[in-house]
Short mmCIF file of C-alpha atoms and ligand atoms in Angstrom, two decimals:
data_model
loop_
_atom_site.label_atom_id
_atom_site.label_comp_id
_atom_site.label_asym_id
_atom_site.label_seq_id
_atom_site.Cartn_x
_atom_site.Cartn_y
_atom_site.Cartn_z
CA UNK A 30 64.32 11.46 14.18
CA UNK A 31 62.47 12.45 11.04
CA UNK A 32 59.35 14.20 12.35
CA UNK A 33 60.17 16.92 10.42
CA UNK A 34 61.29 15.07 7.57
CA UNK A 35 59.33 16.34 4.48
CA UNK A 36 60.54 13.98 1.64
CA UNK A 37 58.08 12.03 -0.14
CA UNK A 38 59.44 9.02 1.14
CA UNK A 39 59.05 9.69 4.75
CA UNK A 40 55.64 9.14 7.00
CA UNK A 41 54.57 12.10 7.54
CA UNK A 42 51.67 13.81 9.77
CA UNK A 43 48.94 15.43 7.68
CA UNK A 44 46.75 17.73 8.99
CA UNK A 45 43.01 17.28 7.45
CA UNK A 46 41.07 20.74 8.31
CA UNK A 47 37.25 20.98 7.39
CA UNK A 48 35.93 23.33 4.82
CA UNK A 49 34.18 25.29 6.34
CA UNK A 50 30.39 24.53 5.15
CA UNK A 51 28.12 27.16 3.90
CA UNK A 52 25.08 27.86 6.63
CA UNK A 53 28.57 28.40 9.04
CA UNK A 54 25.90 30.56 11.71
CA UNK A 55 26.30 31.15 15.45
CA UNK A 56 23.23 29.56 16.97
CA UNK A 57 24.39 29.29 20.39
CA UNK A 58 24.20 25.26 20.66
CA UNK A 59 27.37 24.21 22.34
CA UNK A 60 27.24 22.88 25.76
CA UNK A 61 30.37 24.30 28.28
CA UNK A 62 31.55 26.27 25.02
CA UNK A 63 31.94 29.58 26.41
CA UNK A 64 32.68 31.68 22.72
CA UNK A 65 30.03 30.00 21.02
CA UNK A 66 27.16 31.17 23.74
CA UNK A 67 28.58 34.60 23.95
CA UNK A 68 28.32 35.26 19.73
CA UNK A 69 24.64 33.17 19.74
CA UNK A 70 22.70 35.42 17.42
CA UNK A 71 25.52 37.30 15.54
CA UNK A 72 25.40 37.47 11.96
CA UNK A 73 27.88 34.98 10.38
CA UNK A 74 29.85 34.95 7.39
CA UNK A 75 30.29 31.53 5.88
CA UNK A 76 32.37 32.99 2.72
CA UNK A 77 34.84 34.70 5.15
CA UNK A 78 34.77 31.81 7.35
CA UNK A 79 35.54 29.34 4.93
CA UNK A 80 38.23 31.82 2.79
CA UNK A 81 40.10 32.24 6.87
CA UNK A 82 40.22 28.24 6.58
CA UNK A 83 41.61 27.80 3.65
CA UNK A 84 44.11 30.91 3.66
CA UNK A 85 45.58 29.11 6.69
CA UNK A 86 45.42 25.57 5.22
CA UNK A 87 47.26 27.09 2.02
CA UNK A 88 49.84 29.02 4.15
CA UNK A 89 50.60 25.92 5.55
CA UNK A 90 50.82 24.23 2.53
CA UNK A 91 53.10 26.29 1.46
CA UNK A 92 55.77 26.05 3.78
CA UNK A 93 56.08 22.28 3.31
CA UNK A 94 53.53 21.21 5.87
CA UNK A 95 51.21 17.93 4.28
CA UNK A 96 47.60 19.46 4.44
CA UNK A 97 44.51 17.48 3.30
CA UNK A 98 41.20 19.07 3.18
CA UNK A 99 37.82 17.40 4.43
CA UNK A 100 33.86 18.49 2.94
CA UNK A 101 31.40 20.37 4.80
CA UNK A 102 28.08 17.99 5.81
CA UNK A 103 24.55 18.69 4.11
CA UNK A 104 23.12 21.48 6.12
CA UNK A 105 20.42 22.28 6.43
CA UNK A 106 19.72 18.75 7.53
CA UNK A 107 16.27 18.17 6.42
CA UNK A 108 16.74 14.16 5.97
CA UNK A 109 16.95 14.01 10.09
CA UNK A 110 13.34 15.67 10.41
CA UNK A 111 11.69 13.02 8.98
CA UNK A 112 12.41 10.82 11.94
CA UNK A 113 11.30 13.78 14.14
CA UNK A 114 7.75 13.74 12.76
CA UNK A 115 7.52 16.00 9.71
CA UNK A 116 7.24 14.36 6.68
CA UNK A 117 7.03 15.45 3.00
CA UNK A 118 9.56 16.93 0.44
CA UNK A 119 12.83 18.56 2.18
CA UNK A 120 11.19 22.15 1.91
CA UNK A 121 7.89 21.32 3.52
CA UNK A 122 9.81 19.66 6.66
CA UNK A 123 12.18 22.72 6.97
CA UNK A 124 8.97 25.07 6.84
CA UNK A 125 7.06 22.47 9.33
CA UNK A 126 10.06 22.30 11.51
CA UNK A 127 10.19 26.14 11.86
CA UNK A 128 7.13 26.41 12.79
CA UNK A 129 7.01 24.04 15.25
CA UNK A 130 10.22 24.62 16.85
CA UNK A 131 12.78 27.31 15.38
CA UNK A 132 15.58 25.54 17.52
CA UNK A 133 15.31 22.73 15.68
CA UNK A 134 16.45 24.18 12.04
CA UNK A 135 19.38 26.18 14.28
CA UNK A 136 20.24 22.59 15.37
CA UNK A 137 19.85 21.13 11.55
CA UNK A 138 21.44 24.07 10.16
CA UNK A 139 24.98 24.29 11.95
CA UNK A 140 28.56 24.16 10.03
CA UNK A 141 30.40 22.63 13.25
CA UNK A 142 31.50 19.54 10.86
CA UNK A 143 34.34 21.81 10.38
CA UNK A 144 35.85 20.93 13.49
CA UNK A 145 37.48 17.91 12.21
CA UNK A 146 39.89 17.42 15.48
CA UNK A 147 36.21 16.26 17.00
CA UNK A 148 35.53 14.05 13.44
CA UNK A 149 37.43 10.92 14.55
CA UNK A 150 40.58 9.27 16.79
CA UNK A 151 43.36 8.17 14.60
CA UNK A 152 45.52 5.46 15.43
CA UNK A 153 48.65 5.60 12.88
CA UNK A 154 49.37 2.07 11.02
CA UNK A 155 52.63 1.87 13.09
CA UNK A 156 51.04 1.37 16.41
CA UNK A 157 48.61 -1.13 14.84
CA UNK A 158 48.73 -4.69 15.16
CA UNK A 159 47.94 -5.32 11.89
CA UNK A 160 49.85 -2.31 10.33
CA UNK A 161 46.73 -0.59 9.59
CA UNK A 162 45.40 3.00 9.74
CA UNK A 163 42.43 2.82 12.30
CA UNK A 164 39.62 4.93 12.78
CA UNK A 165 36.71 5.57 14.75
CA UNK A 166 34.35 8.23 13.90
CA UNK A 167 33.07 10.49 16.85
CA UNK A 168 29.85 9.90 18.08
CA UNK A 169 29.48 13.77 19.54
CA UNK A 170 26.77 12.92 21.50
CA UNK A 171 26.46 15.24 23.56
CA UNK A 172 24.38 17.66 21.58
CA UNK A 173 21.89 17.24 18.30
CA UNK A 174 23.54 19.31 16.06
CA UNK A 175 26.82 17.59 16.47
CA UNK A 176 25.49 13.64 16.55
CA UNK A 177 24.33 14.58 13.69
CA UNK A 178 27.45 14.71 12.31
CA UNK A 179 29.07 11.22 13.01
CA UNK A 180 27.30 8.96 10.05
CA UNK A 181 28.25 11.11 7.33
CA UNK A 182 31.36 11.66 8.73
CA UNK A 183 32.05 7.37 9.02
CA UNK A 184 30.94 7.76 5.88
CA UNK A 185 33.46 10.36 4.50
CA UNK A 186 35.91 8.60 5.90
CA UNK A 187 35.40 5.52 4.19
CA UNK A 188 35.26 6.70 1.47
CA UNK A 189 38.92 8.70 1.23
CA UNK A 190 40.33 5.81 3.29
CA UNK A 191 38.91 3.55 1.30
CA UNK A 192 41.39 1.28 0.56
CA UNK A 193 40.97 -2.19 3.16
CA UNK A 194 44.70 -3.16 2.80
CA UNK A 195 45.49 0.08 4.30
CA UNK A 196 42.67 1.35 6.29
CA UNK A 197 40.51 0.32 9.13
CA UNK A 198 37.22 1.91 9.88
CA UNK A 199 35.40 1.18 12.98
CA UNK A 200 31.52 1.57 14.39
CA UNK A 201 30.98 4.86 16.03
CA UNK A 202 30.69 4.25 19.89
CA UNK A 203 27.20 4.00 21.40
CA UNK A 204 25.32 7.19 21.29
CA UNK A 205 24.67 7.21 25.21
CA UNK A 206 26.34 9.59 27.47
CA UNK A 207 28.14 6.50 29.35
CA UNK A 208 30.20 6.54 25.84
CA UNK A 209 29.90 10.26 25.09
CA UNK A 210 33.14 10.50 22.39
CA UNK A 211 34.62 13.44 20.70
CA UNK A 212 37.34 12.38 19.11
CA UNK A 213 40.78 13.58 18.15
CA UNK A 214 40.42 16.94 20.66
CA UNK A 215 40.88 14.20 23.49
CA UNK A 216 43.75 12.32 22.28
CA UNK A 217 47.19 12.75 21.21
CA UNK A 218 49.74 10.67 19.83
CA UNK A 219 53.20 11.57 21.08
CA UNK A 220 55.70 10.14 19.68
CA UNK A 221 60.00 10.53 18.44
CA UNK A 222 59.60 9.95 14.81
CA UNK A 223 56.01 9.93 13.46
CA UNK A 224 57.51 7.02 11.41
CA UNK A 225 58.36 4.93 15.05
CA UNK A 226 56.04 3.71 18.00
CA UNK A 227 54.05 6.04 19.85
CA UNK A 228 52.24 6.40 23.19
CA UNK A 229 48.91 7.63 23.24
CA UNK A 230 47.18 9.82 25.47
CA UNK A 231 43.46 9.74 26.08
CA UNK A 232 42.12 12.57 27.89
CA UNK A 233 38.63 12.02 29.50
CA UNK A 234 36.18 14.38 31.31
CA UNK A 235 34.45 11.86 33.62
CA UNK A 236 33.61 8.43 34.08
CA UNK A 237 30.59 7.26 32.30
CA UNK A 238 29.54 3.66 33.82
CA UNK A 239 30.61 4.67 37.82
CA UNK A 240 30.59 7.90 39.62
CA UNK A 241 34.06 9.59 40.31
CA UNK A 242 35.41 13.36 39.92
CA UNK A 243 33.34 15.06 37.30
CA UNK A 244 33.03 18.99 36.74
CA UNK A 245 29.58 20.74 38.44
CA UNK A 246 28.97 23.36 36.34
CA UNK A 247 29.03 21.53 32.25
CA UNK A 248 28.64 18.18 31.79
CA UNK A 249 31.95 16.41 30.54
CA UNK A 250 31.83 15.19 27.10
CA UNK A 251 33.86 12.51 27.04
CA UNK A 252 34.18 9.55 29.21
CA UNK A 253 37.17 7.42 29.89
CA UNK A 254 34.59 4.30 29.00
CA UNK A 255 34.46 5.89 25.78
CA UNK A 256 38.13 6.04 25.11
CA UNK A 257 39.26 2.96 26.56
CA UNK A 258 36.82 1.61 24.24
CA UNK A 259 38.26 3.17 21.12
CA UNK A 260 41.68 2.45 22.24
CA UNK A 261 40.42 -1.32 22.02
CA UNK A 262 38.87 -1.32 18.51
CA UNK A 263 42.02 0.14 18.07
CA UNK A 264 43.91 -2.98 19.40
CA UNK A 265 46.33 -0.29 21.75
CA UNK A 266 48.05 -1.83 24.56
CA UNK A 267 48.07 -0.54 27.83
CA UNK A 268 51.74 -0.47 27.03
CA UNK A 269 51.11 1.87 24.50
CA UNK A 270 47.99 4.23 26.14
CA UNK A 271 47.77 6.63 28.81
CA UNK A 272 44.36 7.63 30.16
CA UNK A 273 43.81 10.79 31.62
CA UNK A 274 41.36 12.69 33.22
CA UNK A 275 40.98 16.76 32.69
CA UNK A 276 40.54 18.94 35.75
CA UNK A 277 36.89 18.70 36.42
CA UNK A 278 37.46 22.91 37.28
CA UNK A 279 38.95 23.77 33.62
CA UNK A 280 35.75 22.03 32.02
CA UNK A 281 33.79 24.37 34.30
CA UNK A 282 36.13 27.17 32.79
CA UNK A 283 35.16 26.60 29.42
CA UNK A 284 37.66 23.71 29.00
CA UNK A 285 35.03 21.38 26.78
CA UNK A 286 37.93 19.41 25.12
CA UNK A 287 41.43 18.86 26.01
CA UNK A 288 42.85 20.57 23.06
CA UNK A 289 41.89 23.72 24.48
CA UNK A 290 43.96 22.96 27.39
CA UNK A 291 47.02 20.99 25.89
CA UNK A 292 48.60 20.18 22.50
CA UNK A 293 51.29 17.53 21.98
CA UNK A 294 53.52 16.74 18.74
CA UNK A 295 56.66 14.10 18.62
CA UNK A 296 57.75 14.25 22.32
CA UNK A 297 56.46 17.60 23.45
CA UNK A 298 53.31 18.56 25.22
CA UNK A 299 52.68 22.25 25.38
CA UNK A 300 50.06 22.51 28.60
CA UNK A 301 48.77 24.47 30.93
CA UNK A 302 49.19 23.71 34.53
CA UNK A 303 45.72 23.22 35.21
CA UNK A 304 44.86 20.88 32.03
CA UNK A 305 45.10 17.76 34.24
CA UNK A 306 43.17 16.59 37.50
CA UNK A 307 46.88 15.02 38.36
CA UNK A 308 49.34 16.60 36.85
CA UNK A 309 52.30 14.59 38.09
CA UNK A 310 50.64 11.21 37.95
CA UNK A 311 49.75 12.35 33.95
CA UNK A 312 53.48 13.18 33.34
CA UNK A 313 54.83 9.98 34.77
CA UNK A 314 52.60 8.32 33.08
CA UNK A 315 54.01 9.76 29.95
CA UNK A 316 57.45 9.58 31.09
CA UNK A 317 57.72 5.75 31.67
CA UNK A 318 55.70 4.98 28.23
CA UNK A 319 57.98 6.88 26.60
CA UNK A 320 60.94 5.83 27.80
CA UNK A 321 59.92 2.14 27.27
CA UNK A 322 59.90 3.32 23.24
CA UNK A 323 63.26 4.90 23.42
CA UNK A 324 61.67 8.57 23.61
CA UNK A 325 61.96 11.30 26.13
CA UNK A 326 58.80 13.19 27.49
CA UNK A 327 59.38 17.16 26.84
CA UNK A 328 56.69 18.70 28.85
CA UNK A 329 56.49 22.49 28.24
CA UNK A 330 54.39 23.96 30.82
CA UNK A 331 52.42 27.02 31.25
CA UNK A 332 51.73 28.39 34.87
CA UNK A 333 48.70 29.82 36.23
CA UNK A 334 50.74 32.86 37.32
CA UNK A 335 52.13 33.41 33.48
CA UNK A 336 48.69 32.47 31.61
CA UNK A 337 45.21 32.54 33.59
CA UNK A 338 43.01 29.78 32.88
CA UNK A 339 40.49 32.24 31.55
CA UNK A 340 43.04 34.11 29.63
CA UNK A 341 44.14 30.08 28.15
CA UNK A 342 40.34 29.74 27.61
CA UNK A 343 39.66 33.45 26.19
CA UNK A 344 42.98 33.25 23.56
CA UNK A 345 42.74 29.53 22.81
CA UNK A 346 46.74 29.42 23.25
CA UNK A 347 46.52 26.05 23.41
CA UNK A 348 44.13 25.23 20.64
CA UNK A 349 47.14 25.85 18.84
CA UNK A 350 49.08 23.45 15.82
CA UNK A 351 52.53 21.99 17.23
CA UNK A 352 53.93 21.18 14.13
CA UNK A 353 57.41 19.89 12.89
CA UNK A 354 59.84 21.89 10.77
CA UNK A 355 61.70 20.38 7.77
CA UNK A 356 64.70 20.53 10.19
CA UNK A 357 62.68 18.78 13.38
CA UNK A 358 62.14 21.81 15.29
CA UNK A 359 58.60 23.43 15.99
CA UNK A 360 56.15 26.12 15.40
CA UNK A 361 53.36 26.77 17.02
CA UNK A 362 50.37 27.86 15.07
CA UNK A 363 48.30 29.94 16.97
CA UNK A 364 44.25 31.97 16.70
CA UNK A 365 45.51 35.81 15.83
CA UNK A 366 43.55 36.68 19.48
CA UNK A 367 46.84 35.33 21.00
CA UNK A 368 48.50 37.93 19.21
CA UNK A 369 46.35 40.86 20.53
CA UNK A 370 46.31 39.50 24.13
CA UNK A 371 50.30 40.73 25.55
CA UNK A 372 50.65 38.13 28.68
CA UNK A 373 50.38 35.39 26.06
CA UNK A 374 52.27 36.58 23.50
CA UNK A 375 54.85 36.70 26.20
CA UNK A 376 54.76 33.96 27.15
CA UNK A 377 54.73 32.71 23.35
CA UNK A 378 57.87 34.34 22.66
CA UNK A 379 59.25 32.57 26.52
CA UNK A 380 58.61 28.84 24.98
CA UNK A 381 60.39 30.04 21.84
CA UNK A 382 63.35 31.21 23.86
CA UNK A 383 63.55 28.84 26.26
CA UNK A 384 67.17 26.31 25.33
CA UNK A 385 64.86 23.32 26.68
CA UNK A 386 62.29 22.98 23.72
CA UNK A 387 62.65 22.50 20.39
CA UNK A 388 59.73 24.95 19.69
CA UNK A 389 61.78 27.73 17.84
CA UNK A 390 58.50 30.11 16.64
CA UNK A 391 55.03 31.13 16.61
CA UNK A 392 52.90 32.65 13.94
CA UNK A 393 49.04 33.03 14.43
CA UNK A 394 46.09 33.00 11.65
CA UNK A 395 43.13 34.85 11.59
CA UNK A 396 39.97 32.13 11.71
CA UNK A 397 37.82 34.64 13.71
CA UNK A 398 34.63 33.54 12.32
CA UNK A 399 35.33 29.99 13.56
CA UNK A 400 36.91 31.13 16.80
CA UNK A 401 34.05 33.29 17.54
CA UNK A 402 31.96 29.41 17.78
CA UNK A 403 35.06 27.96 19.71
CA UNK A 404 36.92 26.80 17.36
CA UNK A 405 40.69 27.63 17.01
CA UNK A 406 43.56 26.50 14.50
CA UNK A 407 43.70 22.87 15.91
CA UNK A 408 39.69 22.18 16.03
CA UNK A 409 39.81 22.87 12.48
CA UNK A 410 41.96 20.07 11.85
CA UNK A 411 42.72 16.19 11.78
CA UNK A 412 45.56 14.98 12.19
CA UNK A 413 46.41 11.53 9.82
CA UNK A 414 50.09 10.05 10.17
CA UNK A 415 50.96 8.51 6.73
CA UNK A 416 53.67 6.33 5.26
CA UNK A 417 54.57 7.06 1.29
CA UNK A 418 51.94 4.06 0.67
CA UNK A 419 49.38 5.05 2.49
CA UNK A 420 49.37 8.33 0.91
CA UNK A 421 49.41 7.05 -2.58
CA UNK A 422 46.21 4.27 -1.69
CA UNK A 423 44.14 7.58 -1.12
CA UNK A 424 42.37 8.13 -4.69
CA UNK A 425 39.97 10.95 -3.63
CA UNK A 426 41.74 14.73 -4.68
CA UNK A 427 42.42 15.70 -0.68
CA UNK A 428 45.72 16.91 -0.54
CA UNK A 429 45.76 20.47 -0.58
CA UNK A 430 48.07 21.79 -3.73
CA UNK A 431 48.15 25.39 -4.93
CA UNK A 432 45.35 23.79 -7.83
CA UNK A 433 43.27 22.41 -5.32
CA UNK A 434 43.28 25.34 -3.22
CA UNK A 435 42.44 28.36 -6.03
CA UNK A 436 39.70 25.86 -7.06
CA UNK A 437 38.31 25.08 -3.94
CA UNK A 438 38.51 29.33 -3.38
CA UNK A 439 36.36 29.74 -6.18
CA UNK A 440 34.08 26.86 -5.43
CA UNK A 441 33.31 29.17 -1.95
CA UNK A 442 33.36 32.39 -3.70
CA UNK A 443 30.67 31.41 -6.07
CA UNK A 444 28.59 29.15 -3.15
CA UNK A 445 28.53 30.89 -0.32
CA UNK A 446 27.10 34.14 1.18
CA UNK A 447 28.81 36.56 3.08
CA UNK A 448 25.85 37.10 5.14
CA UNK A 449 23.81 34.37 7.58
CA UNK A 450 21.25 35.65 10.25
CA UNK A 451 19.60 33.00 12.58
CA UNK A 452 16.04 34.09 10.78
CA UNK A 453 17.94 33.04 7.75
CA UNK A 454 18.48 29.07 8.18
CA UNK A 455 14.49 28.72 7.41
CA UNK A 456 15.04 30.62 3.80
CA UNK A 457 14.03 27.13 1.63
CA UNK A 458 16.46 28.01 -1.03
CA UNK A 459 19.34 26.75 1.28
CA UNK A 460 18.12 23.84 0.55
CA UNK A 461 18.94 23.80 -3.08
CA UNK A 462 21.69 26.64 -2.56
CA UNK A 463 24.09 24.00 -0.66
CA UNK A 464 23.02 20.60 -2.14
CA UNK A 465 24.36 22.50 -5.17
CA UNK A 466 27.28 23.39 -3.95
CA UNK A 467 28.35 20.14 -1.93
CA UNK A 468 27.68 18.50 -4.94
CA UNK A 469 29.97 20.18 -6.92
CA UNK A 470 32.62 19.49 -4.10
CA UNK A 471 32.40 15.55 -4.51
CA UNK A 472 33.49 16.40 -7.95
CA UNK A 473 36.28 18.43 -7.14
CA UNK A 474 37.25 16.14 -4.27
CA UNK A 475 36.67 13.01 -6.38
CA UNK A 476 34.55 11.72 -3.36
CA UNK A 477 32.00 9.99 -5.70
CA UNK A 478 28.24 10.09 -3.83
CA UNK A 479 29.10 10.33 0.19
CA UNK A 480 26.47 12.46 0.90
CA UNK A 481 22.79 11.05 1.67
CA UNK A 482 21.09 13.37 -0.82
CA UNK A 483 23.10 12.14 -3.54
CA UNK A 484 21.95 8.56 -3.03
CA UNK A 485 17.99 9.51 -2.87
CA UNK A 486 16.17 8.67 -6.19
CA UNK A 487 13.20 10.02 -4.87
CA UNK A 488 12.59 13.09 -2.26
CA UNK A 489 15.18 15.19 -3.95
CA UNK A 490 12.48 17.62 -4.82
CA UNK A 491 12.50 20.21 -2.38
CA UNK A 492 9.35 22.03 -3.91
O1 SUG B 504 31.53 21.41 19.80
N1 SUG B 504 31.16 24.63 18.54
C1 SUG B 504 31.96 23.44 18.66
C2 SUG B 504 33.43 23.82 18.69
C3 SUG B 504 34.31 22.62 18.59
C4 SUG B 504 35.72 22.93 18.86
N2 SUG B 504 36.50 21.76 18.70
C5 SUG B 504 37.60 21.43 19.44
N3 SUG B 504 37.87 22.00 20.56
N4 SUG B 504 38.31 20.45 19.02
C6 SUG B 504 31.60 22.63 19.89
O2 SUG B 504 31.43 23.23 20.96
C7 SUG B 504 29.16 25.92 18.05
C8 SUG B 504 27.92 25.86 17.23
C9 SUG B 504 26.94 26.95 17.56
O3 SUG B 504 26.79 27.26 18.73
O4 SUG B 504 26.30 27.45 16.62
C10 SUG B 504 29.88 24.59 18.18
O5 SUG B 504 29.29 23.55 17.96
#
């Protein structure tokens, strides 16, 4: 097994975490998101937001772990407006839009591209027919502020896995909630050797097309249409996929995505007992795909009696990195509120004792300002298996190095402000402010022009 194998020659996992972008606010948008709506109308700090991000993707870095980096979106958003009925240049629709509606320039205005896990699923070049990468961007339908993410997102993608010999980019599902999709946060690849075959696990809230289960207090936000359909464009067997529904109750909980619930990495999944409407029927499942690849299911699971669901929900223990050691054992990478709350640091140090797991430690980062919108350690990341090849076909400057990172600190220390109040997503000089700064970034990053505003030759005058 070579999962933790960090040579350059070996196919390794890299995690791609979004900058955080600079109008990061806490608007209060997210549907079943239970941190987000209690911190609607706090005063944000992108700067500290985005320095938590990268400290953590640098830490990382550092002890051997392959980190890539992926750009904020153009917020405020004023190119959607026009198609909402205010024309005229970008400043004159973001002053028309606030006047008409303030909750549309919240909506326009958010920073929640930064959680990549939600960007796109990932199907590694092993498991592909045609020995490609695959990828289909999210369509986050279910709310504005996030759809609005998915065509600059295809289109980021394209453009750092650029190379067609390599890398296969697919349409983003239908934007209907029959084929609501969010992406990474409901699937996981588990696996023996990242290098090898894997089985993968597609974690749905509700059926979209037919009535069955579903949760009564949120609406589920993704449908088991939606990732059978992905798994498809993928070309995934059914030898090779497992889908899954969540416990309609831990959506009501505040379970919105499954990687609030569970978190899987070579053959472990890390879970909570009430992550799954069948538990046992999930596991087997597992089991036998698994064992048809020559790999043994490790489940490591949390009781209800160890870990309440609210506490799980509260702490985001399981919104937590699994990630392979040089010497193919694990760490857990967990939100520093894990730390502070004693039943699950407990149980933390439990998994790390327990002689059945290879998980041999824990160590949590501070990304408050993102947690405090829902968004732990493994939202704020993508996770991209790569052979040696693959690697060296990607052109754009995304691998985090110690160079990359001081810049990219700078770059946010000279961009950002330390202080964002709802009243402040109308100020017009955001406009300029991040256009600015985002296109600096495609220099840095060596992205070339992904972002709409780049491409206009008129309506770039935003007064
Ligand atoms: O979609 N929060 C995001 C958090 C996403 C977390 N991702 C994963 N679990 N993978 C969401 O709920 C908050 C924005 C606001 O309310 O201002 C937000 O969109």
């Amino acid at each position: 097994m070579n999962a933790g194998d960090f040579s350059d020659t070996a196919t390794r996992e890299v995690n791609f975490d979004g900058l955080v972008g600079p109008t990061h606010n806490y608007a209060g948008l997210a549907h079943g998101n239970l941190a987000a709506a209690a911190h609607a109308g706090l005063v944000s700090n992108p700067r500290e937001a985005a320095l938590q991000g990268l400290a953590k993707m640098k830490a990382l870095a550092d002890a051997g772990f392959a980190q890539g980096v992926l750009p904020p979106h153009p917020r405020p958003a004023v190119d959607a407006l026009g198609a909402l009925g205010f024309p005229g240049t970008p400043a004159e629709q973001l002053a028309a839009a606030a006047a008409a509606d303030f909750s549309l320039v919240r909506t326009i205005s958010s920073a929640a591209a930064m959680w990549t896990a939600n960007a796109a699923t990932v199907t590694p070049s092993v498991d592909a027919a045609d020995r490609r990468v695959h990828f289909t961007a999210a369509n986050l339908q279910s709310s504005y502020h996030r759809a609005l993410e998915a065509p600059v997102t295809r289109d980021v993608l394209a453009a750092i896995f650029a190379d067609e010999a390599y890398f296969a980019h697919h349409p983003i599902l239908p934007a209907t909630p029959a084929f609501g999709d969010e992406g990474a946060a409901n699937h996981t690849r588990l696996c023996d050797d990242y290098g090898t075959s894997g089985v993968h696990l597609f974690v749905y809230g509700q059926t979209g097309l037919s009535e069955g289960r579903a949760p009564k207090h949120f609406r589920a936000r993704q449908t088991l249409e939606a990732s059978q359909a992905v798994a498809r464009q993928h070309g995934l067997t059914t030898d090779q996929s497992v889908f899954a529904q969540q416990n309609p109750a831990a959506i009501d909980a505040g379970v919105f995505h499954n990687d609030v619930i569970a978190v899987g990495n070579g053959p472990v999944l890390l879970y909570h007992e009430d992550a799954f409407a069948d538990e046992a029927a999930t596991l087997d499942a597992l089991e036998t795909r698994l064992m048809d690849i020559g790999a043994v299911l490790a489940p490591v699971r949390v009781a209800r009696d160890r870990v309440s669901l609210e506490t799980a929900v509260a702490t985001y223990l399981f919104n937590s990195q699994l990630l392979s050691n040089a010497d193919g054992s694990m760490r857990v990478i967990v939100p520093a509120e894990c730390e502070h709350e004693p039943t699950v640091a407990a149980e933390l140090d439990r998994i790390v004792a327990a002689p059945d797991n290879p998980i041999t430690g824990w160590q949590a980062f501070d990304v408050k300002q993102s947690m405090d919108n829902g968004g732990g350690p493994a939202c704020l990341r993508l996770r991209v298996i790569l052979s040696p090849a693959e690697r060296a076909a990607i052109k754009a400057r995304v691998f985090l190095d110690d160079a990359l990172h001081d810049e990219l600190a700078a770059w946010v220390t000279r961009h950002y402000r330390d202080r964002l109040a709802i009243a402040d997503l109308a100020d017009p000089t955001l406009i300029d402010e991040t256009r600015t700064a985002l296109d600096e970034l495609t220099g840095i990053l060596r992205l070339g022009s992904v972002y709409p505003f780049q491409r206009e030759t008129s309506c770039t005058q935003t007064r």
